[in-house]
mmCIF file of C-alpha atoms and ligand atoms in Angstrom:
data_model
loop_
_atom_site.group_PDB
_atom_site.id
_atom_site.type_symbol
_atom_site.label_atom_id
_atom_site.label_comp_id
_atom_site.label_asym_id
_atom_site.label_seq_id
_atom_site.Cartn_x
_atom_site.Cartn_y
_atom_site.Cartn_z
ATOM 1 C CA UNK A 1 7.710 10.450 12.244
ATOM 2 C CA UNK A 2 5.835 7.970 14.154
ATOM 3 C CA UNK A 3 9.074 4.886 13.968
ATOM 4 C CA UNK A 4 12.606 4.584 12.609
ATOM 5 C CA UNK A 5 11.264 3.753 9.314
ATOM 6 C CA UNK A 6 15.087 3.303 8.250
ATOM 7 C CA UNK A 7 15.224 0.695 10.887
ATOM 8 C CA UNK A 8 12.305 -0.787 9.788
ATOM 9 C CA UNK A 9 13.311 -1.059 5.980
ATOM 10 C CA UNK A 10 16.903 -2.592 7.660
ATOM 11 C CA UNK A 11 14.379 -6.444 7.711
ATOM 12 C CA UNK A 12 13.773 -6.401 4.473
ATOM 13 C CA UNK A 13 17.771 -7.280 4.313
ATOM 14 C CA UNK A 14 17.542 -10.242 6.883
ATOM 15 C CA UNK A 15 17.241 -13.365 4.244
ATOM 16 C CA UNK A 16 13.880 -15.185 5.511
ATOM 17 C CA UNK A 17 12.529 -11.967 7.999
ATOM 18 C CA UNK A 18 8.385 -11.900 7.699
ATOM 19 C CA UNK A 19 9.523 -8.636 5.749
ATOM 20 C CA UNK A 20 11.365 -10.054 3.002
ATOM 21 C CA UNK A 21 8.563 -13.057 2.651
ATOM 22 C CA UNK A 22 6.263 -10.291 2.713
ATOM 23 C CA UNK A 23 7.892 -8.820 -0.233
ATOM 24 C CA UNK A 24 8.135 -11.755 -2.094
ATOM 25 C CA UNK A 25 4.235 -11.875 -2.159
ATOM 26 C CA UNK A 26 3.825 -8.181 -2.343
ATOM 27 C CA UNK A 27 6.024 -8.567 -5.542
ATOM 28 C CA UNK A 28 4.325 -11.465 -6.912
ATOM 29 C CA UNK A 29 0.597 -9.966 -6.481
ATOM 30 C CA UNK A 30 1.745 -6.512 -8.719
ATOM 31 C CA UNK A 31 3.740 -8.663 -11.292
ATOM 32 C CA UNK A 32 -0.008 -10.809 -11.505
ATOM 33 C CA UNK A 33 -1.751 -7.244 -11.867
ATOM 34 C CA UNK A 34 0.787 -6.362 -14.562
ATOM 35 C CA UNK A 35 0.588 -8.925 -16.530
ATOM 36 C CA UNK A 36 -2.770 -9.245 -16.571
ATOM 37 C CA UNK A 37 -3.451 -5.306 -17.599
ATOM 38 C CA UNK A 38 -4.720 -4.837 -21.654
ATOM 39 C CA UNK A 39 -3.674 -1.753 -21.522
ATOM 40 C CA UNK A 40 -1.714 1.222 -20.011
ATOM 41 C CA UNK A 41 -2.129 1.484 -16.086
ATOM 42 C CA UNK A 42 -2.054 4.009 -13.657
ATOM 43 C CA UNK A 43 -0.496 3.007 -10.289
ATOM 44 C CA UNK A 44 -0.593 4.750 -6.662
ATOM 45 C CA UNK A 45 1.180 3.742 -4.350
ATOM 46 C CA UNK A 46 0.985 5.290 -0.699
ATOM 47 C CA UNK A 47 3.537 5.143 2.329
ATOM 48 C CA UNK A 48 5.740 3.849 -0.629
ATOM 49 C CA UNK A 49 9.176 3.581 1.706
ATOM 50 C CA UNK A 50 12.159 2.916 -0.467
ATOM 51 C CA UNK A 51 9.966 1.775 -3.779
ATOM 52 C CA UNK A 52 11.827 -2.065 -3.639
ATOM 53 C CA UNK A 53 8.135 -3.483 -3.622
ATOM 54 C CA UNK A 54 6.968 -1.637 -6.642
ATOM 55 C CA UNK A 55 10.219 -0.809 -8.665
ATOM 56 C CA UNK A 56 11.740 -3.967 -9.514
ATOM 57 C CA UNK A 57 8.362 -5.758 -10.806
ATOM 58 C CA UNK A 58 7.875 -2.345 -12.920
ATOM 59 C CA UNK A 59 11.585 -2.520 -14.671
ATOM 60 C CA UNK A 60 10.760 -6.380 -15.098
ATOM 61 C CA UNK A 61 7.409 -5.499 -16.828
ATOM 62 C CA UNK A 62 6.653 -4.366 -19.977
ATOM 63 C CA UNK A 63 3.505 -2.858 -19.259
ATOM 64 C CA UNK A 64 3.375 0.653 -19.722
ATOM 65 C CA UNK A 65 3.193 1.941 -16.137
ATOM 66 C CA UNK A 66 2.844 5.966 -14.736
ATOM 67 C CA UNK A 67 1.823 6.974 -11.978
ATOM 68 C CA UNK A 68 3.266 8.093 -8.517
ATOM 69 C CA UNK A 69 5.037 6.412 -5.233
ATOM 70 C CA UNK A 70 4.030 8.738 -2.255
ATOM 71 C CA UNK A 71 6.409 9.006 0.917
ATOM 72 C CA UNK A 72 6.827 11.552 3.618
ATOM 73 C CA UNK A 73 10.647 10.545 4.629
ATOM 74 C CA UNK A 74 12.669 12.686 2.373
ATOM 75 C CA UNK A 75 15.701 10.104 2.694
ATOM 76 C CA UNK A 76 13.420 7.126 1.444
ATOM 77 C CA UNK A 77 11.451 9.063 -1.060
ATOM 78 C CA UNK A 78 14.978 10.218 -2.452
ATOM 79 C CA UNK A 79 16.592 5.914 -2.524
ATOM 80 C CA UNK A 80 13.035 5.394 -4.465
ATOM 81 C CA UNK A 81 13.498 8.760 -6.965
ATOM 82 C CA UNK A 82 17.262 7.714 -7.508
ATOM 83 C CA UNK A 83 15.714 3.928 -8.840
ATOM 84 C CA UNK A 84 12.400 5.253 -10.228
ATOM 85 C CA UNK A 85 11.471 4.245 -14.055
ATOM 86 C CA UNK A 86 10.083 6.365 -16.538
ATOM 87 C CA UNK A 87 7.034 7.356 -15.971
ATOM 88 C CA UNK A 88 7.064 7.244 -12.135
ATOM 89 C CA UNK A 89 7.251 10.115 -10.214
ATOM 90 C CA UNK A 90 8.207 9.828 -6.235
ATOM 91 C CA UNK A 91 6.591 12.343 -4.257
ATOM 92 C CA UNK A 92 7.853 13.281 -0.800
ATOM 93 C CA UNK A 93 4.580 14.158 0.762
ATOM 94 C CA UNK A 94 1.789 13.164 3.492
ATOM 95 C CA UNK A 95 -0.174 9.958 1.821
ATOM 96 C CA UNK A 96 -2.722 10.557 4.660
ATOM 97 C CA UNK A 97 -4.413 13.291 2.490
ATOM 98 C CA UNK A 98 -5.725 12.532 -1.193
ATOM 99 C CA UNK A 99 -4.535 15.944 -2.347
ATOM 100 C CA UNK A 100 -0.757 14.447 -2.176
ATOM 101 C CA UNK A 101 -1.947 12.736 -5.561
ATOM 102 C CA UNK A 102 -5.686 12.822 -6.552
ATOM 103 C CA UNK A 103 -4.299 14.539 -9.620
ATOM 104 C CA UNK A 104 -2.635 11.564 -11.099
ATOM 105 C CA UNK A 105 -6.207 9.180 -9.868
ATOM 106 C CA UNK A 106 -7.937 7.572 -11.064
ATOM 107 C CA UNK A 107 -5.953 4.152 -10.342
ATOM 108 C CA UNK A 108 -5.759 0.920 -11.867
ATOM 109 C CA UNK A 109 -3.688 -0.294 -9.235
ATOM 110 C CA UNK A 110 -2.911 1.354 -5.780
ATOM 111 C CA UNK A 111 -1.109 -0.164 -2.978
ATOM 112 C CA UNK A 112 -1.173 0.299 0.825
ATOM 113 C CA UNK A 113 1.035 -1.807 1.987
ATOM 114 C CA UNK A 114 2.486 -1.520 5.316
ATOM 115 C CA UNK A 115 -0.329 1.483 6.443
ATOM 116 C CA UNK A 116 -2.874 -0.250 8.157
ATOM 117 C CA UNK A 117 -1.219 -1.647 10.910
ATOM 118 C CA UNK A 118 -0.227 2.263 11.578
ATOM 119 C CA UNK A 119 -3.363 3.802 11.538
ATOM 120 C CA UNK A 120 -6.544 3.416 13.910
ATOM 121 C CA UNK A 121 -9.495 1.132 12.738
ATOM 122 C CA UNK A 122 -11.101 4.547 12.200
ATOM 123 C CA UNK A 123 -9.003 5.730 9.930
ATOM 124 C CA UNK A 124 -8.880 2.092 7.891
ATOM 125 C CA UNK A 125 -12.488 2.779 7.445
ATOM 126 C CA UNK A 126 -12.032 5.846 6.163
ATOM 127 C CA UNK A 127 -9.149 5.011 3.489
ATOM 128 C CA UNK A 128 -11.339 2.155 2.221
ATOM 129 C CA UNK A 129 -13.962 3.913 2.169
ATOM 130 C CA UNK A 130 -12.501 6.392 -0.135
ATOM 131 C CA UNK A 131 -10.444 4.539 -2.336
ATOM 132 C CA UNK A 132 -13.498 3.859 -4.745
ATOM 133 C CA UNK A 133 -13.505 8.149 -5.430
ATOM 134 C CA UNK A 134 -9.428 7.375 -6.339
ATOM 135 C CA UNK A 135 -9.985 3.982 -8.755
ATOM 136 C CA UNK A 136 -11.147 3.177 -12.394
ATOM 137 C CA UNK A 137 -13.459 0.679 -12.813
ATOM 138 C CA UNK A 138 -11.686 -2.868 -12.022
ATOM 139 C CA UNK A 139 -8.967 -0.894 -10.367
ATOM 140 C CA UNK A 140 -7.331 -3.012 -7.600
ATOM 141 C CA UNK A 141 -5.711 -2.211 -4.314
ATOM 142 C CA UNK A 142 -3.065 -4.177 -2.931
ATOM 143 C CA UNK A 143 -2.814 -4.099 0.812
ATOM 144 C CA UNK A 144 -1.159 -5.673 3.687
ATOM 145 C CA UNK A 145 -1.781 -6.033 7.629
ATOM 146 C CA UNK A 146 0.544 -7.406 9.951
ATOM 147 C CA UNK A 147 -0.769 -10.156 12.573
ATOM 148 C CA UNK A 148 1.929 -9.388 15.247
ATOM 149 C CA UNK A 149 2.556 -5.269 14.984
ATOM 150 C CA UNK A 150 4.286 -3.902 17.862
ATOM 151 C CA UNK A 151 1.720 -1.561 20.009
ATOM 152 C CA UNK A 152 -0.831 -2.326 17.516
ATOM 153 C CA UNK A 153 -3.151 -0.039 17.317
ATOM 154 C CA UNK A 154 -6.172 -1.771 16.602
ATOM 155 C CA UNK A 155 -9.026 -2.200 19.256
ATOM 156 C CA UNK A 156 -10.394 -5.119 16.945
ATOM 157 C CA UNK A 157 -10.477 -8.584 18.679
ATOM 158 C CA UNK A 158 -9.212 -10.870 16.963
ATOM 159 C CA UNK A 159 -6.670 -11.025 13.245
ATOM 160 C CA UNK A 160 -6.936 -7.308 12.399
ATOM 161 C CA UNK A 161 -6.552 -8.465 8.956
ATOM 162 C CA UNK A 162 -10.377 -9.864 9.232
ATOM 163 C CA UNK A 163 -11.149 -6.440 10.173
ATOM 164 C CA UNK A 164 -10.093 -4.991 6.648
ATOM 165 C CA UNK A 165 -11.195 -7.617 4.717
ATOM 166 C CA UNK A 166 -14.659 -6.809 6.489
ATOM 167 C CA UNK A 167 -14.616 -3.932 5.456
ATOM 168 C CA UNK A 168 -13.295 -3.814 1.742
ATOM 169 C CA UNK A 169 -16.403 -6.169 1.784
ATOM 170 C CA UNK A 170 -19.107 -3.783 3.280
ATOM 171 C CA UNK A 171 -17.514 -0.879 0.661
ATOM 172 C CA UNK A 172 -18.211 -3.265 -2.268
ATOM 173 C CA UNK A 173 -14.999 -4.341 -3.498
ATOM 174 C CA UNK A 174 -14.549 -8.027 -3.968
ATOM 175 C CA UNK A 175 -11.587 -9.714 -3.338
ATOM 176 C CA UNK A 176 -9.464 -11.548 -5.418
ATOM 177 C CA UNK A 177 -6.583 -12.702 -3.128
ATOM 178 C CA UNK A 178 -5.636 -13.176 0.409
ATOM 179 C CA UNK A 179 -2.394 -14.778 1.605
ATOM 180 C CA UNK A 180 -2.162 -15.267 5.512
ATOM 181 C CA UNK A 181 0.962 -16.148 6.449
ATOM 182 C CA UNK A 182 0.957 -17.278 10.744
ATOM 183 C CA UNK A 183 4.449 -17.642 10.698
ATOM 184 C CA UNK A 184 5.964 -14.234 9.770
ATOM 185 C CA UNK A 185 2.866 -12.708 10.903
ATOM 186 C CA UNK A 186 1.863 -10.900 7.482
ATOM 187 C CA UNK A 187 -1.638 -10.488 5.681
ATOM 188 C CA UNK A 188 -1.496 -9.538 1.855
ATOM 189 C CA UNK A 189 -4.719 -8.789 0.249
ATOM 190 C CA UNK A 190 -5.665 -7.912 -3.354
ATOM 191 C CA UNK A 191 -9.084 -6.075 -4.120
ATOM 192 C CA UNK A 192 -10.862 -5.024 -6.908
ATOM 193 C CA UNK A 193 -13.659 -2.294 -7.703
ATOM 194 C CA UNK A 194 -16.700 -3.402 -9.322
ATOM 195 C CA UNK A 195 -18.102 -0.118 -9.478
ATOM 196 C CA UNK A 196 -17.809 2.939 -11.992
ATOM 197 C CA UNK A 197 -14.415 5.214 -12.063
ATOM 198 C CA UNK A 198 -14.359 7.117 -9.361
ATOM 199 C CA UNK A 199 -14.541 10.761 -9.093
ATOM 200 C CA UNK A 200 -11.048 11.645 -7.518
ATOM 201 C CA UNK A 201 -11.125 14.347 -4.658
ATOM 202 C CA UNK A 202 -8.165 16.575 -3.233
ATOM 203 C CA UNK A 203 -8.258 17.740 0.534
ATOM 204 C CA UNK A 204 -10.076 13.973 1.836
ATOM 205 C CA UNK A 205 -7.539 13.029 5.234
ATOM 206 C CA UNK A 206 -7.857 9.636 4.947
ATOM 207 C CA UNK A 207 -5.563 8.681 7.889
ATOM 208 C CA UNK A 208 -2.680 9.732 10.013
ATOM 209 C CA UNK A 209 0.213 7.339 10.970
ATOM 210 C CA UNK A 210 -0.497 7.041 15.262
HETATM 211 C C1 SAM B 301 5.663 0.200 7.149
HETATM 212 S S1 SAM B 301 6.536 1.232 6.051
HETATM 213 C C2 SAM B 301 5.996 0.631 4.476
HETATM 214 C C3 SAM B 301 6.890 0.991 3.320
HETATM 215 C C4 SAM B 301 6.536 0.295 2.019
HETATM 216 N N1 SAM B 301 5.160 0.518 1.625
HETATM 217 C C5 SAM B 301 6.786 -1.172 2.159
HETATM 218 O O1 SAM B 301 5.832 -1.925 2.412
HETATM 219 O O2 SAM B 301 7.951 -1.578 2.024
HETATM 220 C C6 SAM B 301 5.600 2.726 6.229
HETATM 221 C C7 SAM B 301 6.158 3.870 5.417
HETATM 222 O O3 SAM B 301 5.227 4.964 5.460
HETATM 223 C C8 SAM B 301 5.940 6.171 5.561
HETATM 224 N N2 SAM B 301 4.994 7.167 6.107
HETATM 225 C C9 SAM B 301 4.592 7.352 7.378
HETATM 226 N N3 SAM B 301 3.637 8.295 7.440
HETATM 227 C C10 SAM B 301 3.411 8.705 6.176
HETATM 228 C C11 SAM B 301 2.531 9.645 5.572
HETATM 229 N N4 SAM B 301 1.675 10.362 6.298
HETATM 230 N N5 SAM B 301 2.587 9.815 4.234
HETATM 231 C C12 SAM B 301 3.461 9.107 3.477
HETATM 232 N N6 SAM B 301 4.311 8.190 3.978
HETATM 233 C C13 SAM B 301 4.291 7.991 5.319
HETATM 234 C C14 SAM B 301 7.120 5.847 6.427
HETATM 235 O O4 SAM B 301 8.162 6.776 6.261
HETATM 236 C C15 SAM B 301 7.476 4.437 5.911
HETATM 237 O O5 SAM B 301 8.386 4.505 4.853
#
Protein backbone atom coordinates (compact mmCIF):
# COMPACT_ATOMS: atom_id res chain seq x y z
CA UNK A 1 0.00 0.00 0.00
CA UNK A 2 1.58 3.04 -1.27
CA UNK A 3 0.11 5.61 2.09
CA UNK A 4 -1.89 5.19 5.29
CA UNK A 5 -5.00 5.44 3.39
CA UNK A 6 -6.79 5.20 6.95
CA UNK A 7 -4.91 8.28 7.80
CA UNK A 8 -5.79 9.83 4.84
CA UNK A 9 -9.67 9.15 5.08
CA UNK A 10 -9.06 10.58 9.04
CA UNK A 11 -9.46 14.62 6.87
CA UNK A 12 -12.44 13.95 5.63
CA UNK A 13 -13.51 14.30 9.57
CA UNK A 14 -11.70 17.75 10.08
CA UNK A 15 -14.90 20.25 9.49
CA UNK A 16 -13.52 22.68 6.59
CA UNK A 17 -10.15 20.25 5.53
CA UNK A 18 -9.69 20.61 1.41
CA UNK A 19 -11.00 16.89 1.90
CA UNK A 20 -14.28 17.46 3.26
CA UNK A 21 -14.82 20.62 0.67
CA UNK A 22 -13.71 18.22 -1.77
CA UNK A 23 -16.47 15.97 -0.87
CA UNK A 24 -18.98 18.38 -0.79
CA UNK A 25 -18.38 18.94 -4.60
CA UNK A 26 -17.62 15.37 -5.31
CA UNK A 27 -21.16 14.80 -3.77
CA UNK A 28 -22.85 17.51 -5.49
CA UNK A 29 -21.43 16.59 -9.16
CA UNK A 30 -22.96 12.62 -8.73
CA UNK A 31 -26.27 13.92 -7.14
CA UNK A 32 -26.32 16.39 -10.68
CA UNK A 33 -25.52 13.06 -12.72
CA UNK A 34 -28.34 11.33 -10.84
CA UNK A 35 -30.79 13.41 -11.24
CA UNK A 36 -30.31 14.11 -14.50
CA UNK A 37 -30.25 10.15 -15.66
CA UNK A 38 -33.79 8.97 -17.74
CA UNK A 39 -33.13 5.88 -16.92
CA UNK A 40 -31.34 3.10 -14.93
CA UNK A 41 -27.45 3.74 -14.57
CA UNK A 42 -24.55 1.80 -14.21
CA UNK A 43 -21.84 3.32 -11.94
CA UNK A 44 -17.94 2.42 -11.44
CA UNK A 45 -16.28 3.69 -9.18
CA UNK A 46 -12.40 3.00 -8.76
CA UNK A 47 -9.98 3.50 -5.65
CA UNK A 48 -13.50 3.86 -3.99
CA UNK A 49 -11.94 4.22 -0.15
CA UNK A 50 -14.70 4.04 2.38
CA UNK A 51 -17.75 4.69 -0.33
CA UNK A 52 -18.84 8.22 1.80
CA UNK A 53 -18.50 10.04 -1.70
CA UNK A 54 -20.75 7.73 -3.58
CA UNK A 55 -23.07 6.11 -0.86
CA UNK A 56 -24.89 8.81 0.69
CA UNK A 57 -25.95 10.67 -2.74
CA UNK A 58 -27.08 6.96 -3.89
CA UNK A 59 -29.45 6.32 -0.59
CA UNK A 60 -30.62 10.06 -1.20
CA UNK A 61 -31.47 9.23 -4.88
CA UNK A 62 -34.09 7.54 -6.33
CA UNK A 63 -32.49 6.60 -9.38
CA UNK A 64 -32.09 3.11 -9.86
CA UNK A 65 -28.33 2.66 -9.42
CA UNK A 66 -25.99 -0.90 -9.78
CA UNK A 67 -22.93 -1.16 -10.30
CA UNK A 68 -19.62 -1.67 -8.29
CA UNK A 69 -17.18 0.46 -5.78
CA UNK A 70 -13.61 -1.03 -6.35
CA UNK A 71 -10.94 -0.89 -3.41
CA UNK A 72 -7.83 -2.82 -2.66
CA UNK A 73 -7.78 -2.08 1.35
CA UNK A 74 -9.79 -4.88 2.72
CA UNK A 75 -10.62 -2.66 5.94
CA UNK A 76 -12.11 0.23 3.68
CA UNK A 77 -13.70 -1.96 1.12
CA UNK A 78 -15.39 -3.80 4.20
CA UNK A 79 -16.75 0.17 6.09
CA UNK A 80 -18.10 0.68 2.26
CA UNK A 81 -19.78 -3.18 1.97
CA UNK A 82 -21.21 -2.73 5.62
CA UNK A 83 -23.10 0.84 4.12
CA UNK A 84 -23.53 -0.36 0.51
CA UNK A 85 -27.26 -0.10 -1.08
CA UNK A 86 -28.89 -2.52 -3.09
CA UNK A 87 -27.58 -3.00 -6.03
CA UNK A 88 -23.95 -2.07 -5.23
CA UNK A 89 -21.47 -4.46 -4.88
CA UNK A 90 -17.90 -3.44 -3.14
CA UNK A 91 -15.14 -5.26 -4.51
CA UNK A 92 -11.83 -5.57 -2.66
CA UNK A 93 -9.56 -5.70 -5.61
CA UNK A 94 -6.69 -3.82 -7.73
CA UNK A 95 -8.69 -0.85 -9.74
CA UNK A 96 -5.38 -0.52 -11.71
CA UNK A 97 -6.52 -3.44 -13.99
CA UNK A 98 -9.99 -3.34 -15.95
CA UNK A 99 -10.50 -7.04 -15.27
CA UNK A 100 -11.36 -5.99 -11.43
CA UNK A 101 -14.78 -4.92 -13.14
CA UNK A 102 -15.05 -4.78 -17.00
CA UNK A 103 -17.83 -7.27 -16.38
CA UNK A 104 -20.23 -4.90 -14.83
CA UNK A 105 -18.98 -1.90 -17.90
CA UNK A 106 -20.20 -0.40 -19.70
CA UNK A 107 -20.66 2.84 -17.37
CA UNK A 108 -22.91 5.62 -17.24
CA UNK A 109 -21.04 7.12 -14.61
CA UNK A 110 -17.49 6.18 -13.28
CA UNK A 111 -15.48 8.04 -10.85
CA UNK A 112 -11.73 8.42 -10.20
CA UNK A 113 -11.50 10.45 -7.65
CA UNK A 114 -8.50 10.72 -5.59
CA UNK A 115 -6.23 8.39 -8.34
CA UNK A 116 -4.54 10.73 -10.36
CA UNK A 117 -2.53 12.49 -8.10
CA UNK A 118 -1.15 8.72 -7.28
CA UNK A 119 -0.28 7.59 -10.47
CA UNK A 120 2.46 8.85 -13.08
CA UNK A 121 1.33 11.16 -16.03
CA UNK A 122 1.90 7.92 -17.96
CA UNK A 123 -0.37 6.04 -16.44
CA UNK A 124 -3.19 9.11 -16.46
CA UNK A 125 -2.82 8.77 -20.12
CA UNK A 126 -3.41 5.47 -20.16
CA UNK A 127 -6.67 5.36 -17.81
CA UNK A 128 -8.16 8.11 -19.99
CA UNK A 129 -7.34 6.71 -22.70
CA UNK A 130 -9.22 3.63 -21.91
CA UNK A 131 -12.12 4.72 -20.20
CA UNK A 132 -14.04 5.21 -23.61
CA UNK A 133 -13.69 0.91 -24.07
CA UNK A 134 -15.46 0.98 -20.21
CA UNK A 135 -18.47 3.82 -20.98
CA UNK A 136 -21.93 3.95 -22.78
CA UNK A 137 -22.51 6.55 -24.94
CA UNK A 138 -22.89 9.95 -22.79
CA UNK A 139 -21.33 8.08 -19.95
CA UNK A 140 -19.47 10.54 -17.64
CA UNK A 141 -16.43 10.28 -15.47
CA UNK A 142 -16.03 12.17 -12.46
CA UNK A 143 -12.48 12.87 -11.48
CA UNK A 144 -10.39 14.82 -9.17
CA UNK A 145 -6.59 16.10 -8.97
CA UNK A 146 -5.11 17.66 -6.14
CA UNK A 147 -3.01 21.04 -6.70
CA UNK A 148 -0.75 20.56 -3.58
CA UNK A 149 -0.15 16.43 -3.33
CA UNK A 150 2.62 15.53 -1.17
CA UNK A 151 5.67 14.02 -3.42
CA UNK A 152 3.56 14.52 -6.35
CA UNK A 153 4.31 12.54 -8.83
CA UNK A 154 3.76 14.41 -11.80
CA UNK A 155 6.70 15.74 -14.03
CA UNK A 156 4.05 18.23 -15.61
CA UNK A 157 4.91 21.97 -15.09
CA UNK A 158 2.51 23.67 -14.02
CA UNK A 159 -1.53 22.72 -12.27
CA UNK A 160 -1.42 18.97 -12.97
CA UNK A 161 -5.05 19.30 -13.19
CA UNK A 162 -4.44 21.16 -16.77
CA UNK A 163 -2.60 18.14 -17.59
CA UNK A 164 -5.82 15.85 -17.37
CA UNK A 165 -8.09 18.11 -18.63
CA UNK A 166 -5.59 18.11 -21.73
CA UNK A 167 -5.92 15.10 -22.10
CA UNK A 168 -9.67 14.03 -21.56
CA UNK A 169 -9.63 16.68 -24.41
CA UNK A 170 -7.17 15.01 -26.93
CA UNK A 171 -9.27 11.44 -26.11
CA UNK A 172 -12.51 13.21 -27.20
CA UNK A 173 -14.50 13.61 -24.22
CA UNK A 174 -15.90 17.03 -23.60
CA UNK A 175 -16.21 18.45 -20.46
CA UNK A 176 -19.00 19.53 -18.66
CA UNK A 177 -17.59 20.81 -15.31
CA UNK A 178 -14.49 21.92 -13.64
CA UNK A 179 -14.29 23.35 -10.12
CA UNK A 180 -10.71 24.64 -9.08
CA UNK A 181 -10.57 25.33 -5.78
CA UNK A 182 -6.73 27.35 -4.84
CA UNK A 183 -7.48 27.28 -1.41
CA UNK A 184 -7.83 23.60 -0.37
CA UNK A 185 -5.85 22.73 -3.29
CA UNK A 186 -8.52 20.36 -5.08
CA UNK A 187 -9.52 19.98 -8.89
CA UNK A 188 -12.99 18.22 -9.58
CA UNK A 189 -13.78 17.52 -13.10
CA UNK A 190 -16.85 16.01 -14.81
CA UNK A 191 -16.55 14.46 -18.44
CA UNK A 192 -18.65 13.05 -20.81
CA UNK A 193 -18.28 10.56 -23.90
CA UNK A 194 -19.55 11.64 -27.11
CA UNK A 195 -18.69 8.59 -28.76
CA UNK A 196 -20.43 5.05 -29.19
CA UNK A 197 -20.56 2.43 -26.06
CA UNK A 198 -17.54 1.16 -25.61
CA UNK A 199 -16.40 -2.29 -26.00
CA UNK A 200 -15.30 -3.22 -22.34
CA UNK A 201 -11.92 -5.21 -22.05
CA UNK A 202 -10.56 -7.41 -19.04
CA UNK A 203 -6.67 -7.72 -18.47
CA UNK A 204 -5.99 -3.57 -19.71
CA UNK A 205 -3.41 -2.22 -16.49
CA UNK A 206 -4.42 1.04 -16.60
CA UNK A 207 -2.24 2.33 -13.70
CA UNK A 208 -0.47 1.43 -10.54
CA UNK A 209 -0.62 3.62 -7.35
CA UNK A 210 3.54 4.92 -7.17
C1 LIG B 1 -6.91 9.08 -2.25
S1 LIG B 1 -7.87 7.74 -1.69
C2 LIG B 1 -9.42 8.05 -2.49
C3 LIG B 1 -10.60 7.34 -1.87
C4 LIG B 1 -11.94 7.78 -2.43
N1 LIG B 1 -12.03 7.64 -3.86
C5 LIG B 1 -12.20 9.20 -2.04
O1 LIG B 1 -11.96 10.10 -2.87
O2 LIG B 1 -12.63 9.43 -0.90
C6 LIG B 1 -7.19 6.44 -2.68
C7 LIG B 1 -7.79 5.09 -2.39
O3 LIG B 1 -7.33 4.15 -3.37
C8 LIG B 1 -7.08 2.91 -2.74
N2 LIG B 1 -6.16 2.18 -3.63
C9 LIG B 1 -4.83 2.32 -3.78
N3 LIG B 1 -4.38 1.53 -4.77
C10 LIG B 1 -5.45 0.89 -5.28
C11 LIG B 1 -5.65 -0.05 -6.33
N4 LIG B 1 -4.64 -0.49 -7.07
N5 LIG B 1 -6.90 -0.51 -6.55
C12 LIG B 1 -7.95 -0.09 -5.79
N6 LIG B 1 -7.83 0.81 -4.79
C13 LIG B 1 -6.59 1.29 -4.53
C14 LIG B 1 -6.53 3.28 -1.39
O4 LIG B 1 -6.66 2.22 -0.47
C15 LIG B 1 -7.42 4.49 -1.04
O5 LIG B 1 -8.58 4.09 -0.37
Amino acid sequence: MSRDWHEWHRRYDEPGSGLSRRLVVVRGALQGLLEAATGPVRLVSICAGDGRDTIPVLDASDAIVTGVLVELDPELAERARASAPAGIEVRTADAGITTSYADVCPADVFLACGVFGNVTDADIARTVAALPSLLTAGGQVVWTRGNNVPMDPTSHDGDPAELVRGLFAQAGFEEVAFVADDDAGFRVGVHRWPGPTGTPRAGVRMFDFV
